[in-house]
Amino acid sequence: MSTVARFLRSLPDSTLPLAVRGYSWLPDRMSDVHGGVLRTRVLGRPAIFLRGPEAVDFFYDEDHVVRREALPGPVLDTLIGRGAVHTLDGESHRVRKDIFLGLLMDERGVADLQGRVVAGWREWTARHSGEEVVLFDGVAEVLAAAVSEWAGLPCSDASAAGTARDCVAMVDGFATPGPRHFRARRARREQEASLLPVVEHARTGRPGLADGSAVAVLARHRDAAGLPLAPHTVAVEVLNVVRPTVAIAWFVAFAAHALHRWPDQRIALLTDEDGSRARAFAHEVRRFYPFAPFVGGLAQRDAAWRGQRIKAGTMVLLDIFGHHRDPAQWDHPRRFDPDRFLREPGAVHRLIPQGGGDPATGHRCPGEDITVTVLAALSTELASLGHTVPHQDLRIPLSRVPTLPRSGVRIRLP
């Protein structure tokens, strides 16, 4: 073990080791403990990391763990937004989340968004035919344009590029100090400010705004107390439709990485007759590649888990990265194998890249079906594109959160 590694392990607070080592810190520490429990301190607070299927059930049970006041200010001011549904519990969470269930889990709405994304992708690839492009950047713009129009936002090529840039910055800078973090804060402020007049127009009946669009539904929503949401809260929640959709660009870059590394997967997608292989491929991309390292909440009251006492107010963190690589849950977890989801369809319920539990009653993201549907469609588009992959640095640094192939995946379009 290096001197730096020994120093990091000796620290009583794990904030610095997490920042330095990224995804690799927690699995290394978890390997030293028994029972899937690690006690430490994070941001100066007592914290306990949990892993395993029972840990998922425990974490997403509001009798044990709550989100209220759990997310630190830097995360709220970059990734999530102040007053977002992610910060609510109980009836307030249920009422607010019902909006997202209606918007993001409607089959026709999901299909409409998928169609817009695929059309935008085909237009983008045709426009850049013969060029060498950075896939991550291009896909982020395609997704930003599609979801903005779908959500009822005014959209032009310039505004889509700006939305893509800002949403990428919000995700890229939420978990790190320094310039990336300050870019993320600025991006959120600017996007929220730009949405406020759109919200006001929606409340006064903006011409041409579809009643079922995200902007219209959120602007007219009333909370658990029967009151309309503050305009700023509406802007935050509109961004919580747009930003996660743009974030699918990370998974698309990983999908391209997988198709390049395992060419047989391209053939499997091209011979997919009913879409089941494409969805299995999307699930495996979300399992195999690193995105969210963990998710956190606060212990609601004194509790016990696997004989370990957890005091009320303790920060409880669920190990997502380690969960998806746990050999107790996955056969050959370090093998990229989409067929695992065809051999065992129920395995999809063990995935937690976007939360756990039931989407309607728990904290599983209602936008998960959009992620899987769009990722499956774009993975199939990539498989049939006929592009080439020039020599580049495709390594994925685990010290960086969120991570990405270093090159962003450069491809030469046909």
Tab-separated table of C-alpha atoms in Angstrom:
chain	number	residue	atom	x	y	z
A	1	MET	CA	0.000	0.000	0.000
A	2	SER	CA	1.370	3.416	-0.944
A	3	THR	CA	2.089	6.172	1.565
A	4	VAL	CA	-0.821	8.208	0.181
A	5	ALA	CA	-3.195	5.253	0.484
A	6	ARG	CA	-2.129	4.635	4.076
A	7	PHE	CA	-2.600	8.312	4.886
A	8	LEU	CA	-6.099	8.356	3.372
A	9	ARG	CA	-7.089	5.260	5.316
A	10	SER	CA	-5.873	6.818	8.536
A	11	LEU	CA	-8.208	9.816	8.290
A	12	PRO	CA	-11.193	9.748	10.680
A	13	ASP	CA	-13.389	11.505	8.074
A	14	SER	CA	-13.799	9.865	4.643
A	15	THR	CA	-14.686	12.998	2.660
A	16	LEU	CA	-11.159	13.519	1.310
A	17	PRO	CA	-10.525	9.833	0.458
A	18	LEU	CA	-13.843	9.749	-1.394
A	19	ALA	CA	-12.927	12.866	-3.358
A	20	VAL	CA	-9.477	11.520	-4.238
A	21	ARG	CA	-10.281	7.894	-5.022
A	22	GLY	CA	-13.815	8.181	-6.399
A	23	TYR	CA	-15.585	4.933	-7.199
A	24	SER	CA	-12.737	2.708	-6.032
A	25	TRP	CA	-12.664	3.964	-2.432
A	26	LEU	CA	-15.808	2.304	-1.126
A	27	PRO	CA	-15.325	-1.205	-2.628
A	28	ASP	CA	-11.779	-1.275	-1.192
A	29	ARG	CA	-13.032	-0.294	2.255
A	30	MET	CA	-15.997	-2.650	2.074
A	31	SER	CA	-13.617	-5.523	1.353
A	32	ASP	CA	-12.083	-4.956	4.795
A	33	VAL	CA	-15.367	-5.260	6.718
A	34	HIS	CA	-17.806	-8.081	7.365
A	35	GLY	CA	-21.554	-8.061	6.971
A	36	GLY	CA	-21.726	-5.333	4.320
A	37	VAL	CA	-21.474	-2.458	6.829
A	38	LEU	CA	-18.842	0.275	7.046
A	39	ARG	CA	-18.871	2.986	9.713
A	40	THR	CA	-17.040	6.246	9.115
A	41	ARG	CA	-17.644	10.004	8.964
A	42	VAL	CA	-18.563	12.029	5.864
A	43	LEU	CA	-18.670	15.835	5.812
A	44	GLY	CA	-18.023	15.711	9.545
A	45	ARG	CA	-21.126	13.607	10.297
A	46	PRO	CA	-21.367	9.981	11.483
A	47	ALA	CA	-22.068	7.798	8.469
A	48	ILE	CA	-22.722	4.162	7.765
A	49	PHE	CA	-22.385	2.540	4.331
A	50	LEU	CA	-24.614	-0.452	3.571
A	51	ARG	CA	-24.559	-3.006	0.776
A	52	GLY	CA	-26.699	-5.955	-0.252
A	53	PRO	CA	-30.323	-6.693	-1.214
A	54	GLU	CA	-31.499	-6.354	2.378
A	55	ALA	CA	-29.703	-3.011	2.537
A	56	VAL	CA	-31.736	-1.774	-0.450
A	57	ASP	CA	-34.984	-2.684	1.291
A	58	PHE	CA	-33.814	-1.059	4.526
A	59	PHE	CA	-32.590	2.108	2.837
A	60	TYR	CA	-35.760	2.737	0.821
A	61	ASP	CA	-38.091	2.134	3.782
A	62	GLU	CA	-39.097	5.596	5.061
A	63	ASP	CA	-39.545	4.155	8.542
A	64	HIS	CA	-35.764	3.797	8.558
A	65	VAL	CA	-34.260	6.370	6.193
A	66	VAL	CA	-35.545	9.756	5.002
A	67	ARG	CA	-34.315	12.195	2.329
A	68	ARG	CA	-35.437	15.342	4.150
A	69	GLU	CA	-32.322	17.410	4.988
A	70	ALA	CA	-30.142	14.483	3.889
A	71	LEU	CA	-28.771	15.977	0.687
A	72	PRO	CA	-25.907	18.397	1.365
A	73	GLY	CA	-26.158	21.965	0.077
A	74	PRO	CA	-23.514	21.513	-2.644
A	75	VAL	CA	-25.577	18.688	-4.198
A	76	LEU	CA	-28.801	20.694	-4.005
A	77	ASP	CA	-27.155	23.733	-5.584
A	78	THR	CA	-25.795	21.729	-8.516
A	79	LEU	CA	-27.523	18.450	-9.292
A	80	ILE	CA	-30.963	18.393	-7.635
A	81	GLY	CA	-32.120	21.938	-6.873
A	82	ARG	CA	-33.614	23.441	-3.728
A	83	GLY	CA	-37.122	22.178	-2.965
A	84	ALA	CA	-36.967	19.261	-5.409
A	85	VAL	CA	-39.037	16.108	-5.026
A	86	HIS	CA	-35.858	14.254	-4.017
A	87	THR	CA	-35.811	16.186	-0.731
A	88	LEU	CA	-39.364	15.234	0.294
A	89	ASP	CA	-40.797	12.322	2.263
A	90	GLY	CA	-44.212	10.988	3.192
A	91	GLU	CA	-47.363	12.557	1.744
A	92	SER	CA	-45.522	15.562	0.293
A	93	HIS	CA	-43.236	13.214	-1.618
A	94	ARG	CA	-46.133	11.079	-2.832
A	95	VAL	CA	-48.176	14.044	-4.119
A	96	ARG	CA	-45.212	15.647	-5.890
A	97	LYS	CA	-44.017	12.341	-7.290
A	98	ASP	CA	-47.450	11.637	-8.767
A	99	ILE	CA	-46.702	14.397	-11.293
A	100	PHE	CA	-43.566	12.632	-12.450
A	101	LEU	CA	-45.301	9.252	-12.573
A	102	GLY	CA	-47.862	10.745	-14.930
A	103	LEU	CA	-45.302	12.549	-17.055
A	104	LEU	CA	-42.504	9.996	-17.213
A	105	MET	CA	-44.255	6.621	-17.092
A	106	ASP	CA	-47.001	7.233	-19.640
A	107	GLU	CA	-46.373	4.780	-22.497
A	108	ARG	CA	-47.421	7.218	-25.224
A	109	GLY	CA	-45.316	9.985	-23.688
A	110	VAL	CA	-42.253	7.746	-23.454
A	111	ALA	CA	-42.745	6.601	-27.050
A	112	ASP	CA	-43.134	10.225	-28.175
A	113	LEU	CA	-39.865	11.214	-26.493
A	114	GLN	CA	-38.092	8.184	-27.941
A	115	GLY	CA	-39.291	9.120	-31.415
A	116	ARG	CA	-38.047	12.690	-31.000
A	117	VAL	CA	-34.640	11.450	-29.812
A	118	VAL	CA	-34.221	8.993	-32.678
A	119	ALA	CA	-35.298	11.598	-35.247
A	120	GLY	CA	-32.854	14.109	-33.757
A	121	TRP	CA	-30.077	11.525	-33.732
A	122	ARG	CA	-30.587	10.655	-37.397
A	123	GLU	CA	-30.642	14.323	-38.359
A	124	TRP	CA	-27.454	14.950	-36.355
A	125	THR	CA	-25.564	11.988	-37.860
A	126	ALA	CA	-26.648	13.018	-41.380
A	127	ARG	CA	-25.555	16.621	-40.771
A	128	HIS	CA	-22.096	15.484	-39.647
A	129	SER	CA	-21.696	12.675	-42.203
A	130	GLY	CA	-18.029	11.923	-42.878
A	131	GLU	CA	-16.827	13.899	-39.843
A	132	GLU	CA	-15.034	12.769	-36.728
A	133	VAL	CA	-17.193	13.767	-33.749
A	134	VAL	CA	-17.201	13.391	-29.974
A	135	LEU	CA	-20.181	11.138	-29.404
A	136	PHE	CA	-20.876	12.279	-25.829
A	137	ASP	CA	-21.132	15.945	-26.813
A	138	GLY	CA	-23.338	15.286	-29.823
A	139	VAL	CA	-25.717	12.958	-28.004
A	140	ALA	CA	-26.097	15.445	-25.136
A	141	GLU	CA	-27.278	18.095	-27.632
A	142	VAL	CA	-29.645	15.650	-29.361
A	143	LEU	CA	-31.161	14.693	-26.003
A	144	ALA	CA	-31.423	18.321	-24.849
A	145	ALA	CA	-33.289	19.362	-27.996
A	146	ALA	CA	-35.661	16.385	-27.880
A	147	VAL	CA	-36.555	16.620	-24.198
A	148	SER	CA	-36.906	20.421	-24.290
A	149	GLU	CA	-39.494	20.241	-27.065
A	150	TRP	CA	-41.195	17.281	-25.389
A	151	ALA	CA	-41.376	19.145	-22.055
A	152	GLY	CA	-42.936	22.236	-23.642
A	153	LEU	CA	-39.881	24.484	-23.568
A	154	PRO	CA	-38.965	26.897	-26.371
A	155	CYS	CA	-36.081	25.307	-28.237
A	156	SER	CA	-33.644	26.360	-30.945
A	157	ASP	CA	-30.288	24.922	-31.956
A	158	ALA	CA	-28.539	27.525	-29.803
A	159	SER	CA	-30.767	26.963	-26.768
A	160	ALA	CA	-30.410	23.174	-27.087
A	161	ALA	CA	-26.630	23.524	-27.110
A	162	GLY	CA	-26.798	25.749	-24.033
A	163	THR	CA	-29.169	23.400	-22.230
A	164	ALA	CA	-26.917	20.446	-23.026
A	165	ARG	CA	-23.837	22.292	-21.811
A	166	ASP	CA	-25.489	23.378	-18.566
A	167	CYS	CA	-27.095	20.023	-17.784
A	168	VAL	CA	-23.805	18.231	-18.396
A	169	ALA	CA	-22.087	20.737	-16.103
A	170	MET	CA	-24.669	20.138	-13.336
A	171	VAL	CA	-24.060	16.391	-13.401
A	172	ASP	CA	-20.312	16.644	-13.933
A	173	GLY	CA	-19.678	19.024	-11.037
A	174	PHE	CA	-21.996	17.916	-8.242
A	175	ALA	CA	-19.546	15.523	-6.546
A	176	THR	CA	-16.308	17.449	-6.721
A	177	PRO	CA	-14.782	20.645	-5.359
A	178	GLY	CA	-13.082	23.239	-7.531
A	179	PRO	CA	-13.860	24.608	-11.001
A	180	ARG	CA	-16.205	21.790	-12.049
A	181	HIS	CA	-18.355	22.430	-8.999
A	182	PHE	CA	-18.537	26.188	-9.576
A	183	ARG	CA	-19.461	25.624	-13.224
A	184	ALA	CA	-22.264	23.353	-12.033
A	185	ARG	CA	-23.586	25.994	-9.612
A	186	ARG	CA	-23.516	28.672	-12.312
A	187	ALA	CA	-25.226	26.374	-14.810
A	188	ARG	CA	-28.071	25.630	-12.400
A	189	ARG	CA	-28.571	29.307	-11.524
A	190	GLU	CA	-28.688	30.288	-15.185
A	191	GLN	CA	-31.065	27.489	-16.183
A	192	GLU	CA	-33.424	28.164	-13.283
A	193	ALA	CA	-33.459	31.888	-14.090
A	194	SER	CA	-34.165	31.210	-17.765
A	195	LEU	CA	-37.126	29.000	-16.856
A	196	LEU	CA	-38.899	31.488	-14.584
A	197	PRO	CA	-40.530	33.521	-17.409
A	198	VAL	CA	-41.530	30.257	-19.105
A	199	VAL	CA	-43.276	29.191	-15.895
A	200	GLU	CA	-45.085	32.518	-15.607
A	201	HIS	CA	-46.230	32.290	-19.234
A	202	ALA	CA	-47.479	28.740	-18.631
A	203	ARG	CA	-49.584	29.939	-15.694
A	204	THR	CA	-51.145	32.649	-17.805
A	205	GLY	CA	-51.937	30.302	-20.678
A	206	ARG	CA	-49.001	30.484	-23.080
A	207	PRO	CA	-50.293	30.009	-26.644
A	208	GLY	CA	-49.416	26.658	-28.158
A	209	LEU	CA	-48.365	25.037	-24.859
A	210	ALA	CA	-49.699	21.462	-24.717
A	211	ASP	CA	-51.759	20.815	-21.588
A	212	GLY	CA	-49.913	17.569	-20.907
A	213	SER	CA	-46.394	18.963	-21.245
A	214	ALA	CA	-44.090	18.980	-18.234
A	215	VAL	CA	-44.059	22.786	-18.047
A	216	ALA	CA	-47.859	23.037	-18.129
A	217	VAL	CA	-48.458	20.214	-15.630
A	218	LEU	CA	-45.871	21.448	-13.121
A	219	ALA	CA	-46.910	25.088	-13.419
A	220	ARG	CA	-50.504	24.183	-12.593
A	221	HIS	CA	-49.781	21.582	-9.921
A	222	ARG	CA	-50.963	22.005	-6.332
A	223	ASP	CA	-49.025	20.490	-3.458
A	224	ALA	CA	-50.229	18.357	-0.523
A	225	ALA	CA	-51.610	21.528	1.129
A	226	GLY	CA	-53.529	22.504	-2.022
A	227	LEU	CA	-51.195	25.375	-2.864
A	228	PRO	CA	-49.475	26.050	-6.211
A	229	LEU	CA	-45.743	25.478	-6.310
A	230	ALA	CA	-43.507	28.521	-6.119
A	231	PRO	CA	-42.235	29.506	-9.601
A	232	HIS	CA	-38.678	28.659	-8.556
A	233	THR	CA	-39.780	25.175	-7.450
A	234	VAL	CA	-41.505	24.640	-10.796
A	235	ALA	CA	-38.277	25.631	-12.564
A	236	VAL	CA	-36.336	23.186	-10.377
A	237	GLU	CA	-38.716	20.344	-11.205
A	238	VAL	CA	-38.756	21.107	-14.938
A	239	LEU	CA	-34.977	20.815	-14.809
A	240	ASN	CA	-35.448	17.497	-13.017
A	241	VAL	CA	-37.158	16.288	-16.172
A	242	VAL	CA	-34.649	17.793	-18.601
A	243	ARG	CA	-31.347	17.200	-16.769
A	244	PRO	CA	-31.710	13.421	-16.208
A	245	THR	CA	-32.697	12.958	-19.841
A	246	VAL	CA	-29.555	14.774	-20.989
A	247	ALA	CA	-27.583	12.616	-18.537
A	248	ILE	CA	-28.471	9.557	-20.638
A	249	ALA	CA	-25.524	10.767	-22.753
A	250	TRP	CA	-23.212	9.134	-20.198
A	251	PHE	CA	-24.870	5.765	-20.759
A	252	VAL	CA	-24.827	6.199	-24.545
A	253	ALA	CA	-21.076	6.829	-24.415
A	254	PHE	CA	-20.700	3.674	-22.334
A	255	ALA	CA	-22.899	1.785	-24.814
A	256	ALA	CA	-20.579	2.851	-27.658
A	257	HIS	CA	-17.606	1.767	-25.544
A	258	ALA	CA	-19.216	-1.657	-25.023
A	259	LEU	CA	-20.033	-2.093	-28.733
A	260	HIS	CA	-16.413	-1.283	-29.594
A	261	ARG	CA	-14.959	-3.566	-26.924
A	262	TRP	CA	-17.347	-6.485	-27.561
A	263	PRO	CA	-18.258	-6.398	-31.294
A	264	ASP	CA	-20.483	-9.476	-30.965
A	265	GLN	CA	-22.941	-7.260	-29.088
A	266	ARG	CA	-23.442	-5.247	-32.277
A	267	ILE	CA	-24.545	-8.378	-34.114
A	268	ALA	CA	-26.898	-9.266	-31.264
A	269	LEU	CA	-28.563	-5.866	-31.493
A	270	LEU	CA	-28.859	-6.004	-35.277
A	271	THR	CA	-30.650	-9.366	-35.066
A	272	ASP	CA	-32.977	-8.241	-32.270
A	273	GLU	CA	-36.523	-8.981	-33.445
A	274	ASP	CA	-38.666	-7.743	-30.589
A	275	GLY	CA	-36.518	-5.198	-28.732
A	276	SER	CA	-35.796	-7.526	-25.809
A	277	ARG	CA	-32.077	-7.712	-26.548
A	278	ALA	CA	-31.808	-3.942	-26.845
A	279	ARG	CA	-33.419	-3.495	-23.423
A	280	ALA	CA	-31.206	-6.210	-21.936
A	281	PHE	CA	-28.180	-4.434	-23.407
A	282	ALA	CA	-29.356	-1.144	-21.875
A	283	HIS	CA	-29.803	-2.799	-18.476
A	284	GLU	CA	-26.314	-4.300	-18.620
A	285	VAL	CA	-24.757	-0.949	-19.561
A	286	ARG	CA	-26.422	0.555	-16.497
A	287	ARG	CA	-25.182	-2.307	-14.302
A	288	PHE	CA	-21.654	-2.749	-15.651
A	289	TYR	CA	-20.486	0.835	-16.102
A	290	PRO	CA	-20.003	3.288	-13.187
A	291	PHE	CA	-22.377	6.206	-12.815
A	292	ALA	CA	-23.694	6.999	-9.307
A	293	PRO	CA	-21.292	5.597	-6.662
A	294	PHE	CA	-23.808	5.672	-3.817
A	295	VAL	CA	-26.946	7.428	-2.588
A	296	GLY	CA	-27.634	8.852	0.861
A	297	GLY	CA	-30.293	9.601	3.447
A	298	LEU	CA	-30.630	10.123	7.187
A	299	ALA	CA	-31.697	7.582	9.792
A	300	GLN	CA	-35.265	8.508	10.768
A	301	ARG	CA	-34.951	7.014	14.259
A	302	ASP	CA	-32.737	4.644	16.208
A	303	ALA	CA	-32.671	1.361	14.309
A	304	ALA	CA	-30.678	-1.812	13.837
A	305	TRP	CA	-29.505	-3.551	10.701
A	306	ARG	CA	-27.685	-6.890	10.753
A	307	GLY	CA	-27.067	-6.382	14.442
A	308	GLN	CA	-25.536	-2.959	13.879
A	309	ARG	CA	-27.074	-0.079	15.809
A	310	ILE	CA	-27.834	3.029	13.738
A	311	LYS	CA	-28.579	6.138	15.745
A	312	ALA	CA	-31.200	8.639	14.587
A	313	GLY	CA	-29.639	11.327	12.386
A	314	THR	CA	-26.804	9.112	11.162
A	315	MET	CA	-26.013	9.541	7.475
A	316	VAL	CA	-26.961	6.264	5.777
A	317	LEU	CA	-25.372	5.607	2.377
A	318	LEU	CA	-26.220	2.771	0.013
A	319	ASP	CA	-23.320	1.401	-2.036
A	320	ILE	CA	-24.573	1.397	-5.653
A	321	PHE	CA	-21.248	0.769	-7.411
A	322	GLY	CA	-20.452	-2.200	-5.173
A	323	HIS	CA	-24.033	-3.501	-5.344
A	324	HIS	CA	-23.748	-3.965	-9.101
A	325	ARG	CA	-20.443	-5.839	-8.731
A	326	ASP	CA	-21.409	-8.071	-5.830
A	327	PRO	CA	-20.771	-11.748	-6.721
A	328	ALA	CA	-23.401	-12.723	-4.162
A	329	GLN	CA	-26.004	-11.106	-6.409
A	330	TRP	CA	-24.595	-11.420	-9.932
A	331	ASP	CA	-22.956	-14.318	-11.747
A	332	HIS	CA	-19.568	-13.181	-13.042
A	333	PRO	CA	-20.291	-9.515	-12.189
A	334	ARG	CA	-17.163	-8.256	-13.974
A	335	ARG	CA	-18.283	-9.818	-17.244
A	336	PHE	CA	-20.340	-7.679	-19.651
A	337	ASP	CA	-23.253	-10.013	-20.299
A	338	PRO	CA	-26.611	-8.552	-21.412
A	339	ASP	CA	-28.006	-12.065	-21.736
A	340	ARG	CA	-28.160	-12.295	-17.938
A	341	PHE	CA	-31.339	-10.211	-18.174
A	342	LEU	CA	-32.810	-12.570	-20.794
A	343	ARG	CA	-31.930	-15.700	-18.808
A	344	GLU	CA	-33.367	-14.151	-15.638
A	345	PRO	CA	-35.848	-11.348	-16.425
A	346	GLY	CA	-36.390	-10.710	-12.710
A	347	ALA	CA	-32.751	-9.642	-12.361
A	348	VAL	CA	-33.729	-6.171	-13.540
A	349	HIS	CA	-35.350	-5.575	-10.152
A	350	ARG	CA	-31.908	-5.913	-8.515
A	351	LEU	CA	-30.638	-2.940	-10.502
A	352	ILE	CA	-30.502	0.312	-8.531
A	353	PRO	CA	-28.698	2.883	-10.714
A	354	GLN	CA	-31.795	5.092	-10.424
A	355	GLY	CA	-33.001	4.134	-6.972
A	356	GLY	CA	-34.812	1.158	-5.497
A	357	GLY	CA	-38.254	0.094	-4.451
A	358	ASP	CA	-41.466	0.553	-6.386
A	359	PRO	CA	-41.601	3.633	-8.665
A	360	ALA	CA	-45.121	4.487	-7.506
A	361	THR	CA	-44.625	4.127	-3.750
A	362	GLY	CA	-40.890	4.333	-3.138
A	363	HIS	CA	-37.869	6.309	-4.275
A	364	ARG	CA	-37.152	4.528	-7.558
A	365	CYS	CA	-36.867	7.137	-10.288
A	366	PRO	CA	-40.056	7.337	-12.387
A	367	GLY	CA	-37.856	8.338	-15.327
A	368	GLU	CA	-36.112	4.953	-15.368
A	369	ASP	CA	-38.262	3.664	-18.213
A	370	ILE	CA	-37.330	6.716	-20.285
A	371	THR	CA	-33.651	6.004	-19.630
A	372	VAL	CA	-33.941	2.344	-20.640
A	373	THR	CA	-36.156	3.046	-23.671
A	374	VAL	CA	-33.985	5.861	-25.042
A	375	LEU	CA	-30.734	4.028	-24.295
A	376	ALA	CA	-31.993	0.859	-25.983
A	377	ALA	CA	-33.068	2.843	-29.062
A	378	LEU	CA	-29.779	4.751	-29.370
A	379	SER	CA	-27.746	1.581	-28.759
A	380	THR	CA	-29.551	-0.032	-31.694
A	381	GLU	CA	-28.956	3.088	-33.786
A	382	LEU	CA	-25.247	2.917	-32.932
A	383	ALA	CA	-25.083	-0.766	-33.827
A	384	SER	CA	-26.483	-0.043	-37.282
A	385	LEU	CA	-24.573	3.200	-37.906
A	386	GLY	CA	-21.523	1.785	-39.645
A	387	HIS	CA	-19.145	4.226	-37.944
A	388	THR	CA	-15.478	3.653	-37.193
A	389	VAL	CA	-13.641	4.278	-33.940
A	390	PRO	CA	-10.272	5.995	-34.405
A	391	HIS	CA	-7.391	5.346	-32.025
A	392	GLN	CA	-7.995	7.232	-28.771
A	393	ASP	CA	-7.824	6.951	-24.990
A	394	LEU	CA	-10.926	4.966	-24.016
A	395	ARG	CA	-9.841	4.305	-20.447
A	396	ILE	CA	-12.471	5.028	-17.794
A	397	PRO	CA	-10.884	6.682	-14.728
A	398	LEU	CA	-12.513	5.480	-11.514
A	399	SER	CA	-11.050	8.376	-9.546
A	400	ARG	CA	-13.378	10.785	-11.361
A	401	VAL	CA	-17.074	11.047	-10.408
A	402	PRO	CA	-19.017	10.938	-12.648
A	403	THR	CA	-16.669	9.193	-14.995
A	404	LEU	CA	-16.588	8.725	-18.753
A	405	PRO	CA	-14.175	7.308	-21.333
A	406	ARG	CA	-11.389	9.905	-21.392
A	407	SER	CA	-11.966	10.807	-25.044
A	408	GLY	CA	-15.732	11.150	-24.725
A	409	VAL	CA	-15.747	8.397	-27.410
A	410	ARG	CA	-14.717	9.830	-30.757
A	411	ILE	CA	-16.276	8.206	-33.795
A	412	ARG	CA	-16.055	8.843	-37.519
A	413	LEU	CA	-19.511	8.948	-39.044
A	414	PRO	CA	-20.165	7.221	-42.380
